[in-house]
PDB file of C-alpha atoms in Angstrom:
ATOM      1  CA  MET A 112      -0.798  94.456 -84.422  1.00 39.00           C
ATOM      2  CA  ASN A 113       0.059  92.102 -80.830  1.00 41.00           C
ATOM      3  CA  HIS A 114       2.835  89.771 -80.733  1.00 41.00           C
ATOM      4  CA  LYS A 115       0.886  86.451 -81.178  1.00 42.00           C
ATOM      5  CA  ILE A 116      -0.354  88.515 -84.439  1.00 43.00           C
ATOM      6  CA  LEU A 117       2.929  89.522 -86.019  1.00 43.00           C
ATOM      7  CA  PHE A 118       4.555  85.849 -84.824  1.00 47.00           C
ATOM      8  CA  PHE A 119       2.212  84.059 -86.499  1.00 48.00           C
ATOM      9  CA  SER A 120       1.852  86.363 -89.413  1.00 49.00           C
ATOM     10  CA  LEU A 121       5.938  85.593 -90.059  1.00 51.00           C
ATOM     11  CA  LEU A 122       5.161  81.821 -90.008  1.00 52.00           C
ATOM     12  CA  ILE A 123       2.693  82.061 -92.644  1.00 47.00           C
ATOM     13  CA  LEU A 124       3.516  84.396 -95.130  1.00 45.00           C
ATOM     14  CA  VAL A 125       5.476  82.532 -97.658  1.00 41.00           C
ATOM     15  CA  SER A 126       6.263  82.694-101.739  1.00 38.00           C
ATOM     16  CA  SER A 127       8.411  80.833-104.057  1.00 38.00           C
ATOM     17  CA  CYS A 128       9.050  83.905-106.437  1.00 38.00           C
ATOM     18  CA  GLN A 129      12.649  85.012-104.880  1.00 43.00           C
ATOM     19  CA  THR A 130      15.431  82.722-105.131  1.00 44.00           C
ATOM     20  CA  VAL A 131      17.197  82.138-101.995  1.00 46.00           C
ATOM     21  CA  ASP A 132      20.282  79.913-100.994  1.00 53.00           C
ATOM     22  CA  LYS A 133      18.755  76.870 -99.719  1.00 54.00           C
ATOM     23  CA  PRO A 134      19.912  75.211 -95.978  1.00 59.00           C
ATOM     24  CA  THR A 135      22.113  71.879 -96.436  1.00 64.00           C
ATOM     25  CA  ASP A 136      19.970  69.047 -96.815  1.00 83.00           C
ATOM     26  CA  LEU A 137      16.842  71.022 -96.673  1.00 90.00           C
ATOM     27  CA  SER A 138      13.987  71.379 -98.829  1.00 91.00           C
ATOM     28  CA  LYS A 139      11.866  74.615 -99.259  1.00 91.00           C
ATOM     29  CA  LEU A 140       8.042  73.906 -99.445  1.00 90.00           C
ATOM     30  CA  SER A 141       5.838  75.251-102.111  1.00 89.00           C
ATOM     31  CA  HIS A 142       2.697  77.019-102.301  1.00 86.00           C
ATOM     32  CA  SER A 143       0.234  74.091-102.461  1.00 89.00           C
ATOM     33  CA  GLU A 144       2.581  72.416-100.020  1.00 91.00           C
ATOM     34  CA  ILE A 145       2.091  75.190 -97.660  1.00 89.00           C
ATOM     35  CA  ILE A 146      -1.536  75.531 -98.077  1.00 89.00           C
ATOM     36  CA  LYS A 147      -1.769  72.086 -97.564  1.00 88.00           C
ATOM     37  CA  ARG A 148      -0.324  71.604 -94.148  1.00 87.00           C
ATOM     38  CA  VAL A 149      -2.296  75.104 -92.639  1.00 86.00           C
ATOM     39  CA  LYS A 150      -5.367  73.262 -94.007  1.00 82.00           C
ATOM     40  CA  ASN A 151      -4.403  70.298 -92.137  1.00 80.00           C
ATOM     41  CA  LYS A 152      -3.558  72.867 -88.893  1.00 78.00           C
ATOM     42  CA  ASP A 153      -0.128  71.517 -89.224  1.00 82.00           C
ATOM     43  CA  PHE A 154       1.967  74.473 -88.561  1.00 82.00           C
ATOM     44  CA  PRO A 155       5.701  74.899 -87.497  1.00 83.00           C
ATOM     45  CA  ASN A 156       6.677  73.885 -83.880  1.00 80.00           C
ATOM     46  CA  ARG A 157       8.050  77.326 -83.108  1.00 73.00           C
ATOM     47  CA  ASP A 158      10.326  75.897 -80.330  1.00 76.00           C
ATOM     48  CA  THR A 159      12.571  73.774 -82.137  1.00 83.00           C
ATOM     49  CA  ILE A 160      12.832  75.542 -85.555  1.00 86.00           C
ATOM     50  CA  ILE A 161      15.800  77.827 -86.423  1.00 89.00           C
ATOM     51  CA  TYR A 162      15.070  81.812 -87.609  1.00 88.00           C
ATOM     52  CA  LYS A 163      17.804  82.881 -89.882  1.00 89.00           C
ATOM     53  CA  ASN A 164      17.795  85.804 -92.515  1.00 87.00           C
ATOM     54  CA  GLU A 165      19.111  85.372 -96.254  1.00 86.00           C
ATOM     55  CA  LYS A 166      22.703  85.718 -95.070  1.00 86.00           C
ATOM     56  CA  GLY A 167      22.164  82.424 -92.701  1.00 85.00           C
ATOM     57  CA  ASP A 168      22.853  84.440 -89.408  1.00 88.00           C
ATOM     58  CA  ILE A 169      20.103  83.207 -86.731  1.00 89.00           C
ATOM     59  CA  ILE A 170      17.606  85.729 -85.556  1.00 86.00           C
ATOM     60  CA  SER A 171      16.233  85.244 -82.183  1.00 83.00           C
ATOM     61  CA  THR A 172      12.410  85.048 -81.168  1.00 75.00           C
ATOM     62  CA  ASP A 173      12.426  87.932 -79.207  1.00 77.00           C
ATOM     63  CA  SER A 174      14.017  89.988 -82.094  1.00 79.00           C
ATOM     64  CA  LEU A 175      11.310  88.186 -84.596  1.00 76.00           C
ATOM     65  CA  LEU A 176       9.051  90.000 -81.774  1.00 73.00           C
ATOM     66  CA  LYS A 177      10.487  93.505 -81.955  1.00 75.00           C
ATOM     67  CA  ILE A 178       9.773  93.805 -85.904  1.00 76.00           C
ATOM     68  CA  GLU A 179       7.684  96.834 -86.313  1.00 76.00           C
ATOM     69  CA  ASP A 180       6.033  96.366 -89.521  1.00 79.00           C
ATOM     70  CA  PRO A 181       5.578  92.305 -90.045  1.00 76.00           C
ATOM     71  CA  GLU A 182       3.509  92.821 -93.199  1.00 77.00           C
ATOM     72  CA  ASN A 183       6.697  93.837 -94.884  1.00 83.00           C
ATOM     73  CA  TRP A 184       8.536  90.637 -94.366  1.00 84.00           C
ATOM     74  CA  THR A 185       8.158  86.681 -95.250  1.00 84.00           C
ATOM     75  CA  ALA A 186       9.589  83.511 -94.082  1.00 85.00           C
ATOM     76  CA  ASP A 187      10.414  80.652 -96.423  1.00 88.00           C
ATOM     77  CA  TRP A 188       9.987  77.035 -94.805  1.00 89.00           C
ATOM     78  CA  TYR A 189      12.161  74.303 -94.996  1.00 92.00           C
ATOM     79  CA  THR A 190      11.866  70.964 -93.961  1.00 93.00           C
ATOM     80  CA  ASP A 191      14.185  67.833 -93.541  1.00 91.00           C
ATOM     81  CA  LYS A 192      13.697  64.764 -95.493  1.00 90.00           C
ATOM     82  CA  ASN A 193      10.970  63.364 -92.923  1.00 90.00           C
ATOM     83  CA  GLY A 194       9.003  66.674 -93.777  1.00 90.00           C
ATOM     84  CA  VAL A 195       9.410  68.599 -90.381  1.00 90.00           C
ATOM     85  CA  VAL A 196      10.190  72.282 -91.014  1.00 90.00           C
ATOM     86  CA  ARG A 197      13.507  72.830 -89.288  1.00 91.00           C
ATOM     87  CA  GLU A 198      14.466  76.415 -90.769  1.00 90.00           C
ATOM     88  CA  LEU A 199      12.683  79.249 -91.643  1.00 89.00           C
ATOM     89  CA  ILE A 200      14.526  82.308 -93.809  1.00 90.00           C
ATOM     90  CA  LEU A 201      13.134  85.507 -92.876  1.00 87.00           C
ATOM     91  CA  ARG A 202      13.165  87.897 -95.895  1.00 87.00           C
ATOM     92  CA  GLU A 203      11.403  91.263 -97.486  1.00 87.00           C
ATOM     93  CA  ALA A 204       8.259  90.151 -98.836  1.00 86.00           C
ATOM     94  CA  THR A 205       7.458  90.741-102.154  1.00 88.00           C
ATOM     95  CA  ASP A 206       4.057  92.224-103.933  1.00 87.00           C
ATOM     96  CA  GLN A 207       3.444  88.568-104.509  1.00 87.00           C
ATOM     97  CA  ASP A 208       4.216  87.266-100.869  1.00 85.00           C
ATOM     98  CA  LYS A 209       1.321  89.901 -99.535  1.00 81.00           C
ATOM     99  CA  LYS A 210      -1.008  88.536-102.219  1.00 82.00           C
ATOM    100  CA  PHE A 211      -0.487  85.089-101.141  1.00 83.00           C
ATOM    101  CA  GLN A 212      -1.000  85.642 -97.579  1.00 80.00           C
ATOM    102  CA  ASN A 213      -5.254  86.355 -98.350  1.00 81.00           C
ATOM    103  CA  GLU A 214      -4.493  82.622 -99.842  1.00 84.00           C
ATOM    104  CA  ILE A 215      -3.429  81.372 -96.609  1.00 83.00           C
ATOM    105  CA  GLN A 216      -5.588  83.386 -94.172  1.00 80.00           C
ATOM    106  CA  GLU A 217      -8.485  81.676 -96.109  1.00 80.00           C
ATOM    107  CA  ALA A 218      -7.095  78.312 -95.772  1.00 82.00           C
ATOM    108  CA  MET A 219      -6.453  78.802 -92.026  1.00 79.00           C
ATOM    109  CA  LYS A 220     -10.498  79.018 -91.737  1.00 74.00           C
ATOM    110  CA  TYR A 221     -10.697  75.242 -93.596  1.00 76.00           C
ATOM    111  CA  GLU A 222     -11.937  72.555 -91.411  1.00 74.00           C
ATOM    112  CA  ALA A 223     -12.495  68.959 -92.768  1.00 74.00           C
ATOM    113  CA  PRO A 224     -16.258  67.788 -92.911  1.00 80.00           C
ATOM    114  CA  LEU A 225     -16.847  66.251 -89.988  1.00 85.00           C
ATOM    115  CA  GLU A 226     -17.841  62.697 -89.706  1.00 87.00           C
ATOM    116  CA  LEU A 227     -20.922  61.822 -88.070  1.00 92.00           C
ATOM    117  CA  VAL A 228     -21.187  59.221 -85.743  1.00 94.00           C
ATOM    118  CA  ASP A 229     -23.830  56.882 -84.555  1.00 95.00           C
ATOM    119  CA  ILE A 230     -25.720  58.518 -81.542  1.00 96.00           C
ATOM    120  CA  ASP A 231     -28.729  56.720 -78.878  1.00 96.00           C
ATOM    121  CA  CYS A 232     -31.318  58.761 -78.610  1.00 97.00           C
ATOM    122  CA  ASN A 233     -32.367  57.412 -75.606  1.00 96.00           C
ATOM    123  CA  ASN A 234     -28.869  57.506 -74.198  1.00 97.00           C
ATOM    124  CA  ILE A 235     -28.354  61.076 -74.516  1.00 97.00           C
ATOM    125  CA  CYS A 236     -27.385  61.931 -70.811  1.00 97.00           C
ATOM    126  CA  ASN A 237     -24.828  59.596 -70.776  1.00 97.00           C
ATOM    127  CA  ILE A 238     -23.418  60.542 -74.154  1.00 97.00           C
ATOM    128  CA  LEU A 239     -23.379  64.450 -72.991  1.00 97.00           C
ATOM    129  CA  GLN A 240     -22.142  63.564 -69.457  1.00 96.00           C
ATOM    130  CA  ASN A 241     -19.268  61.813 -71.047  1.00 96.00           C
ATOM    131  CA  VAL A 242     -18.497  64.548 -73.389  1.00 96.00           C
ATOM    132  CA  ARG A 243     -18.730  67.223 -70.748  1.00 95.00           C
ATOM    133  CA  GLU A 244     -15.826  65.452 -68.943  1.00 94.00           C
ATOM    134  CA  SER A 245     -13.737  64.606 -71.427  1.00 92.00           C
ATOM    135  CA  ASP A 246     -13.859  68.395 -72.522  1.00 91.00           C
ATOM    136  CA  GLN A 247     -13.061  69.754 -68.989  1.00 90.00           C
ATOM    137  CA  GLU A 248     -10.381  67.252 -67.989  1.00 88.00           C
ATOM    138  CA  MET A 249      -7.681  68.574 -70.364  1.00 84.00           C
ATOM    139  CA  ARG A 250      -8.819  72.340 -69.149  1.00 84.00           C
ATOM    140  CA  THR A 251      -9.106  71.662 -65.256  1.00 84.00           C
ATOM    141  CA  THR A 252      -5.978  69.298 -64.676  1.00 79.00           C
ATOM    142  CA  GLY A 253      -3.422  71.863 -66.669  1.00 74.00           C
ATOM    143  CA  GLU A 254      -3.043  69.371 -69.370  1.00 72.00           C
ATOM    144  CA  GLU A 255      -2.491  70.219 -73.267  1.00 77.00           C
ATOM    145  CA  ILE A 256      -5.302  71.115 -75.065  1.00 80.00           C
ATOM    146  CA  ASN A 257      -5.365  68.565 -77.685  1.00 83.00           C
ATOM    147  CA  PRO A 258      -7.254  69.380 -80.795  1.00 83.00           C
ATOM    148  CA  GLU A 259      -8.360  66.025 -81.609  1.00 85.00           C
ATOM    149  CA  VAL A 260     -10.653  65.372 -78.416  1.00 90.00           C
ATOM    150  CA  ASP A 261     -12.199  68.894 -78.931  1.00 91.00           C
ATOM    151  CA  ARG A 262     -12.984  67.589 -82.759  1.00 90.00           C
ATOM    152  CA  GLN A 263     -14.179  64.249 -81.503  1.00 93.00           C
ATOM    153  CA  ASN A 264     -16.709  65.561 -78.780  1.00 95.00           C
ATOM    154  CA  LEU A 265     -17.947  68.351 -81.444  1.00 96.00           C
ATOM    155  CA  SER A 266     -18.881  65.110 -84.145  1.00 96.00           C
ATOM    156  CA  THR A 267     -20.713  63.803 -81.334  1.00 97.00           C
ATOM    157  CA  VAL A 268     -22.479  66.897 -79.800  1.00 97.00           C
ATOM    158  CA  ILE A 269     -23.772  67.771 -83.926  1.00 97.00           C
ATOM    159  CA  SER A 270     -24.373  64.007 -84.263  1.00 97.00           C
ATOM    160  CA  LEU A 271     -26.144  64.179 -81.386  1.00 97.00           C
ATOM    161  CA  ILE A 272     -28.557  67.499 -82.870  1.00 97.00           C
ATOM    162  CA  GLU A 273     -28.540  66.237 -85.985  1.00 96.00           C
ATOM    163  CA  LYS A 274     -30.154  62.704 -85.209  1.00 96.00           C
ATOM    164  CA  CYS A 275     -31.798  63.368 -82.065  1.00 97.00           C
ATOM    165  CA  GLY A 276     -32.822  67.274 -82.590  1.00 96.00           C
ATOM    166  CA  MET A 277     -31.904  70.073 -79.824  1.00 97.00           C
ATOM    167  CA  PRO A 278     -32.609  68.537 -76.309  1.00 97.00           C
ATOM    168  CA  SER A 279     -34.139  70.822 -73.571  1.00 96.00           C
ATOM    169  CA  LEU A 280     -33.950  70.918 -69.810  1.00 97.00           C
ATOM    170  CA  GLU A 281     -36.823  68.389 -70.040  1.00 96.00           C
ATOM    171  CA  ASP A 282     -34.437  65.845 -71.449  1.00 96.00           C
ATOM    172  CA  VAL A 283     -31.229  66.559 -69.601  1.00 97.00           C
ATOM    173  CA  ASN A 284     -29.942  68.799 -66.663  1.00 97.00           C
ATOM    174  CA  GLU A 285     -28.283  71.613 -66.985  1.00 96.00           C
ATOM    175  CA  GLU A 286     -24.977  70.804 -66.915  1.00 96.00           C
ATOM    176  CA  GLN A 287     -25.462  68.595 -69.439  1.00 97.00           C
ATOM    177  CA  MET A 288     -27.227  71.225 -71.616  1.00 97.00           C
ATOM    178  CA  THR A 289     -24.334  73.640 -71.180  1.00 97.00           C
ATOM    179  CA  THR A 290     -22.303  70.930 -72.533  1.00 97.00           C
ATOM    180  CA  ILE A 291     -23.507  71.657 -76.147  1.00 97.00           C
ATOM    181  CA  TRP A 292     -22.462  75.113 -76.053  1.00 97.00           C
ATOM    182  CA  LEU A 293     -19.432  74.496 -74.165  1.00 96.00           C
ATOM    183  CA  VAL A 294     -18.400  71.871 -76.999  1.00 96.00           C
ATOM    184  CA  LEU A 295     -19.496  74.345 -79.829  1.00 96.00           C
ATOM    185  CA  GLN A 296     -17.629  77.094 -78.396  1.00 95.00           C
ATOM    186  CA  HIS A 297     -14.525  75.201 -78.038  1.00 92.00           C
ATOM    187  CA  GLY A 298     -15.082  73.996 -81.737  1.00 91.00           C
ATOM    188  CA  ASP A 299     -14.516  75.568 -85.043  1.00 89.00           C
ATOM    189  CA  HIS A 300     -15.973  78.778 -86.318  1.00 90.00           C
ATOM    190  CA  ALA A 301     -18.176  77.275 -89.266  1.00 89.00           C
ATOM    191  CA  ASN A 302     -19.828  75.280 -86.436  1.00 93.00           C
ATOM    192  CA  ARG A 303     -20.366  78.057 -84.129  1.00 95.00           C
ATOM    193  CA  LYS A 304     -21.981  80.268 -86.713  1.00 95.00           C
ATOM    194  CA  LYS A 305     -23.832  77.501 -88.225  1.00 95.00           C
ATOM    195  CA  TYR A 306     -25.377  76.015 -84.978  1.00 97.00           C
ATOM    196  CA  LEU A 307     -25.339  79.513 -82.952  1.00 97.00           C
ATOM    197  CA  PRO A 308     -29.413  80.140 -84.135  1.00 97.00           C
ATOM    198  CA  LEU A 309     -30.474  76.740 -82.355  1.00 97.00           C
ATOM    199  CA  LEU A 310     -28.440  77.746 -79.368  1.00 98.00           C
ATOM    200  CA  GLU A 311     -30.101  81.362 -79.426  1.00 98.00           C
ATOM    201  CA  LYS A 312     -33.892  79.668 -79.617  1.00 97.00           C
ATOM    202  CA  ALA A 313     -32.522  77.031 -76.728  1.00 97.00           C
ATOM    203  CA  ALA A 314     -31.628  80.246 -74.704  1.00 97.00           C
ATOM    204  CA  LYS A 315     -34.903  82.224 -75.532  1.00 97.00           C
ATOM    205  CA  LYS A 316     -36.780  78.783 -73.863  1.00 96.00           C
ATOM    206  CA  GLY A 317     -34.603  79.180 -70.908  1.00 96.00           C
ATOM    207  CA  ASP A 318     -32.401  76.147 -71.741  1.00 97.00           C
ATOM    208  CA  LEU A 319     -29.296  78.184 -72.067  1.00 97.00           C
ATOM    209  CA  LYS A 320     -28.094  81.191 -70.757  1.00 97.00           C
ATOM    210  CA  ALA A 321     -28.387  84.709 -72.345  1.00 97.00           C
ATOM    211  CA  THR A 322     -24.348  85.039 -71.272  1.00 97.00           C
ATOM    212  CA  GLN A 323     -23.878  81.977 -72.846  1.00 97.00           C
ATOM    213  CA  ILE A 324     -24.885  83.375 -76.278  1.00 97.00           C
ATOM    214  CA  ALA A 325     -23.164  86.707 -75.746  1.00 98.00           C
ATOM    215  CA  MET A 326     -20.073  84.718 -75.657  1.00 97.00           C
ATOM    216  CA  MET A 327     -20.351  82.967 -78.378  1.00 97.00           C
ATOM    217  CA  LYS A 328     -21.646  85.992 -80.327  1.00 98.00           C
ATOM    218  CA  ASP A 329     -18.186  87.619 -79.436  1.00 97.00           C
ATOM    219  CA  ARG A 330     -16.231  84.658 -80.418  1.00 96.00           C
ATOM    220  CA  ILE A 331     -17.606  84.710 -83.682  1.00 96.00           C
ATOM    221  CA  LEU A 332     -17.362  88.294 -84.551  1.00 96.00           C
ATOM    222  CA  MET A 333     -13.249  88.243 -83.007  1.00 94.00           C
ATOM    223  CA  ASP A 334     -12.939  85.350 -85.459  1.00 89.00           C
ATOM    224  CA  ASP A 335     -14.771  87.528 -88.495  1.00 90.00           C
ATOM    225  CA  GLY A 336     -12.264  90.142 -87.677  1.00 89.00           C
ATOM    226  CA  GLU A 337     -14.941  92.661 -86.298  1.00 95.00           C
ATOM    227  CA  PRO A 338     -15.449  94.287 -83.051  1.00 97.00           C
ATOM    228  CA  GLN A 339     -17.094  92.300 -80.172  1.00 98.00           C
ATOM    229  CA  ILE A 340     -20.117  93.793 -78.541  1.00 98.00           C
ATOM    230  CA  TYR A 341     -19.901  92.406 -75.000  1.00 98.00           C
ATOM    231  CA  GLY A 342     -16.233  92.267 -73.932  1.00 97.00           C
ATOM    232  CA  THR A 343     -15.793  88.471 -73.378  1.00 97.00           C
ATOM    233  CA  GLN A 344     -13.168  87.885 -75.174  1.00 97.00           C
ATOM    234  CA  VAL A 345      -9.358  88.684 -74.796  1.00 96.00           C
ATOM    235  CA  THR A 346      -6.061  87.983 -76.748  1.00 93.00           C
ATOM    236  CA  LYS A 347      -2.393  87.899 -75.759  1.00 86.00           C
ATOM    237  CA  SER A 348      -0.095  90.450 -77.034  1.00 81.00           C
ATOM    238  CA  GLY A 349       3.563  89.486 -75.730  1.00 74.00           C
ATOM    239  CA  ASN A 350       3.232  88.500 -72.464  1.00 80.00           C
ATOM    240  CA  GLU A 351      -0.091  90.496 -71.608  1.00 88.00           C
ATOM    241  CA  TRP A 352      -3.586  89.853 -72.083  1.00 93.00           C
ATOM    242  CA  VAL A 353      -5.538  92.840 -73.635  1.00 94.00           C
ATOM    243  CA  LEU A 354      -9.154  93.240 -74.478  1.00 96.00           C
ATOM    244  CA  TYR A 355     -10.178  92.610 -78.043  1.00 96.00           C
ATOM    245  CA  GLU A 356     -11.389  95.226 -80.090  1.00 96.00           C
ATOM    246  CA  LEU A 357     -14.813  96.039 -78.909  1.00 97.00           C
ATOM    247  CA  ALA A 358     -17.630  98.250 -80.350  1.00 97.00           C
ATOM    248  CA  ASP A 359     -19.234 100.899 -78.855  1.00 97.00           C
ATOM    249  CA  PRO A 360     -17.050 100.924 -75.350  1.00 97.00           C
ATOM    250  CA  GLU A 361     -18.692 103.733 -73.636  1.00 97.00           C
ATOM    251  CA  THR A 362     -21.780 101.776 -73.388  1.00 97.00           C
ATOM    252  CA  VAL A 363     -20.724  98.516 -72.777  1.00 97.00           C
ATOM    253  CA  ASN A 364     -21.531  98.448 -69.521  1.00 97.00           C
ATOM    254  CA  GLN A 365     -25.206  98.881 -70.349  1.00 97.00           C
ATOM    255  CA  ARG A 366     -25.251  95.737 -72.682  1.00 97.00           C
ATOM    256  CA  ARG A 367     -23.427  93.588 -70.321  1.00 97.00           C
ATOM    257  CA  ALA A 368     -25.969  94.329 -67.370  1.00 97.00           C
ATOM    258  CA  GLU A 369     -29.147  93.376 -69.647  1.00 96.00           C
ATOM    259  CA  ILE A 370     -28.227  90.234 -70.402  1.00 95.00           C
ATOM    260  CA  GLY A 371     -26.749  89.399 -66.606  1.00 95.00           C
ATOM    261  CA  PHE A 372     -22.636  90.098 -67.059  1.00 97.00           C
ATOM    262  CA  GLU A 373     -20.901  92.120 -64.265  1.00 97.00           C
ATOM    263  CA  PRO A 374     -19.068  95.220 -65.372  1.00 97.00           C
ATOM    264  CA  LEU A 375     -16.549  94.918 -67.798  1.00 97.00           C
ATOM    265  CA  GLN A 376     -13.708  96.266 -65.269  1.00 96.00           C
ATOM    266  CA  ASP A 377     -14.216  93.729 -62.656  1.00 96.00           C
ATOM    267  CA  TYR A 378     -14.676  90.959 -65.184  1.00 97.00           C
ATOM    268  CA  LEU A 379     -11.179  92.170 -67.237  1.00 97.00           C
ATOM    269  CA  SER A 380      -9.166  92.252 -63.749  1.00 96.00           C
ATOM    270  CA  ARG A 381      -8.557  88.693 -63.408  1.00 94.00           C
ATOM    271  CA  TRP A 382      -6.019  89.194 -66.469  1.00 95.00           C
ATOM    272  CA  ASP A 383      -5.193  92.100 -65.005  1.00 95.00           C
ATOM    273  CA  ILE A 384      -6.833  94.533 -67.722  1.00 96.00           C
ATOM    274  CA  VAL A 385      -7.661  98.152 -66.722  1.00 95.00           C
ATOM    275  CA  PHE A 386     -10.919  99.244 -68.534  1.00 95.00           C
ATOM    276  CA  ASP A 387     -11.486 102.955 -67.565  1.00 93.00           C
ATOM    277  CA  VAL A 388     -13.792 103.936 -70.661  1.00 95.00           C
ATOM    278  CA  LYS A 389     -16.319 106.267 -68.780  1.00 95.00           C
ATOM    279  CA  GLN A 390     -19.891 104.706 -69.778  1.00 94.00           C
ATOM    280  CA  LEU A 391     -22.547 106.695 -70.662  1.00 90.00           C
TER     281      LEU A 391
END
């Protein structure tokens, strides 16, 4: 388990089955409250909360990342009078805690239904151009990614597809067409899976690139907890980037070449990741 998953596991594992002396002036969140927050993507700010053990001793984040068996630990969440999580109390997980983790994992996948917006089908070029600029402004200027902006862009693109149909390069330029793929790639898991078949059809007609479809397939597989096919997805392990689990690594460069990708070792070099699996 990498450090990012380890850290997050400590945050999401919760249970009310064991009594712990609550911190002064703080209230412990119940199961239902935790699930509601997880569905709303309202997670504790790990830079401002305090971590403690059951005795009340403060635990450093470095110590948390060194825990070798995170599945055997849980953290109870405590909030102030304004509902802000201020402390996480770390303790050994019970069997009930471990069962509840599955409920939390399902809650993490929840996405509120998108609200479709009005679309002028005679103006899709300008609509997609504006969406692209909005998407790229956050990602090329060093700004923090705003999930609300991504959500609004996703709503616009899906509304366009549902009302006007999937455009082609006869309707929009290549950059605007790519924007549809880009926004879905930056969107939620459920909509990536839902609209992938339409994107695949567009790629077969030459309106999108095969490499774009491959990247989306890898992303979907990773989010489903399955091995990726083309090696396009990397994750953080502590302070280092690592290649996400790969199916049949000894033939990956053959698969990559078939759709126009460079060899995997060249691709991964930008993250200083070494890939030295001998290719068949």
